[in-house]
Every structure is written in structure tokens, then in C-alpha cells.
mmCIF file of C-alpha atoms in Angstrom:
data_model
loop_
_atom_site.group_PDB
_atom_site.id
_atom_site.type_symbol
_atom_site.label_atom_id
_atom_site.label_comp_id
_atom_site.label_asym_id
_atom_site.label_seq_id
_atom_site.Cartn_x
_atom_site.Cartn_y
_atom_site.Cartn_z
ATOM 1 C CA UNK A 847 -0.053 -0.213 0.147
ATOM 2 C CA UNK A 848 2.970 2.544 0.770
ATOM 3 C CA UNK A 849 4.990 1.688 -2.482
ATOM 4 C CA UNK A 850 1.436 2.202 -4.210
ATOM 5 C CA UNK A 851 0.743 5.518 -2.277
ATOM 6 C CA UNK A 852 4.468 6.402 -3.493
ATOM 7 C CA UNK A 853 4.051 5.958 -7.230
ATOM 8 C CA UNK A 854 0.372 7.697 -7.921
ATOM 9 C CA UNK A 855 1.884 11.071 -5.834
ATOM 10 C CA UNK A 856 5.046 10.511 -8.195
ATOM 11 C CA UNK A 857 2.855 10.385 -11.117
ATOM 12 C CA UNK A 858 0.510 12.860 -10.001
ATOM 13 C CA UNK A 859 3.787 15.776 -9.381
ATOM 14 C CA UNK A 860 4.512 14.650 -13.050
ATOM 15 C CA UNK A 861 0.880 15.485 -14.477
ATOM 16 C CA UNK A 862 1.493 18.420 -12.537
ATOM 17 C CA UNK A 863 4.294 19.541 -14.433
ATOM 18 C CA UNK A 864 3.489 18.515 -17.716
ATOM 19 C CA UNK A 865 3.324 20.687 -20.516
ATOM 20 C CA UNK A 866 -0.023 19.075 -21.684
ATOM 21 C CA UNK A 867 -3.199 19.633 -20.137
ATOM 22 C CA UNK A 868 -5.268 17.132 -17.814
ATOM 23 C CA UNK A 869 -7.899 17.258 -20.998
ATOM 24 C CA UNK A 870 -4.834 15.903 -23.418
ATOM 25 C CA UNK A 871 -3.558 13.650 -20.756
ATOM 26 C CA UNK A 872 -6.963 12.144 -20.287
ATOM 27 C CA UNK A 873 -7.614 11.510 -24.108
ATOM 28 C CA UNK A 874 -4.465 9.461 -24.753
ATOM 29 C CA UNK A 875 -4.363 7.538 -21.189
ATOM 30 C CA UNK A 876 -6.075 7.331 -18.352
ATOM 31 C CA UNK A 877 -9.263 9.227 -17.671
ATOM 32 C CA UNK A 878 -9.754 12.258 -15.340
ATOM 33 C CA UNK A 879 -12.112 10.273 -13.440
ATOM 34 C CA UNK A 880 -9.534 7.654 -12.935
ATOM 35 C CA UNK A 881 -6.895 9.590 -11.906
ATOM 36 C CA UNK A 882 -8.988 11.351 -9.438
ATOM 37 C CA UNK A 883 -10.121 7.585 -8.051
ATOM 38 C CA UNK A 884 -6.070 6.848 -7.548
ATOM 39 C CA UNK A 885 -5.259 10.325 -6.090
ATOM 40 C CA UNK A 886 -7.862 10.349 -3.455
ATOM 41 C CA UNK A 887 -7.472 5.901 -2.480
ATOM 42 C CA UNK A 888 -10.923 5.184 -3.804
ATOM 43 C CA UNK A 889 -9.335 2.379 -6.706
ATOM 44 C CA UNK A 890 -5.550 1.321 -7.345
ATOM 45 C CA UNK A 891 -4.402 1.503 -10.849
ATOM 46 C CA UNK A 892 -3.718 -1.490 -12.841
ATOM 47 C CA UNK A 893 0.044 -2.328 -14.376
ATOM 48 C CA UNK A 894 -1.232 -1.584 -17.468
ATOM 49 C CA UNK A 895 -3.506 1.667 -16.563
ATOM 50 C CA UNK A 896 -0.557 2.981 -14.885
ATOM 51 C CA UNK A 897 1.733 2.184 -17.697
ATOM 52 C CA UNK A 898 -0.860 3.811 -20.194
ATOM 53 C CA UNK A 899 -0.860 6.967 -17.562
ATOM 54 C CA UNK A 900 2.890 7.234 -17.644
ATOM 55 C CA UNK A 901 3.415 6.976 -21.825
ATOM 56 C CA UNK A 902 1.374 10.314 -22.410
ATOM 57 C CA UNK A 903 3.387 12.427 -20.112
ATOM 58 C CA UNK A 904 6.809 10.627 -22.001
ATOM 59 C CA UNK A 905 7.570 8.165 -19.467
ATOM 60 C CA UNK A 906 7.796 4.274 -19.481
ATOM 61 C CA UNK A 907 7.201 2.177 -16.047
ATOM 62 C CA UNK A 908 10.690 0.017 -15.429
ATOM 63 C CA UNK A 909 12.033 -2.167 -13.202
ATOM 64 C CA UNK A 910 15.799 -1.456 -12.272
ATOM 65 C CA UNK A 911 18.100 -3.976 -10.068
ATOM 66 C CA UNK A 912 19.333 -2.828 -7.504
ATOM 67 C CA UNK A 913 22.605 -2.298 -6.115
#
């Protein structure tokens, strides 16, 4: 749950910093209602939906080996 929260918080930060409008972000990725639900803990994103939301912003989800 804590890891989910950190990922969602980071996604929301990226969305806020993006030059794309929220409508542009939603049109190409995940709906505004869905990201609202993630932000407020109503629902948790699937990996696929989270990755779509990242892709719109120019990011991708990756697993990186720790040192």
C-alpha cells in the first residue's frame, strides 16, 4: 500500500508538471475520473493503466536491479 501511494504521488507530480492539459493527458491515457480515484485512494491502478498514464507524459514503467 505504501509503495502504491509513492508511485501514485509521483505520477500526480509528473502530471502537474506536464505541459499537456489534463484533457490531453486523459484523451491519450487514463480518464480524469480514474486518476482522481487513484489520488484519493478510491481505486488502485492496474499496471497497464499506470503505464498508459506514464506513457502519455513521456515516461515508461521499468524494473531496475538495485545495487
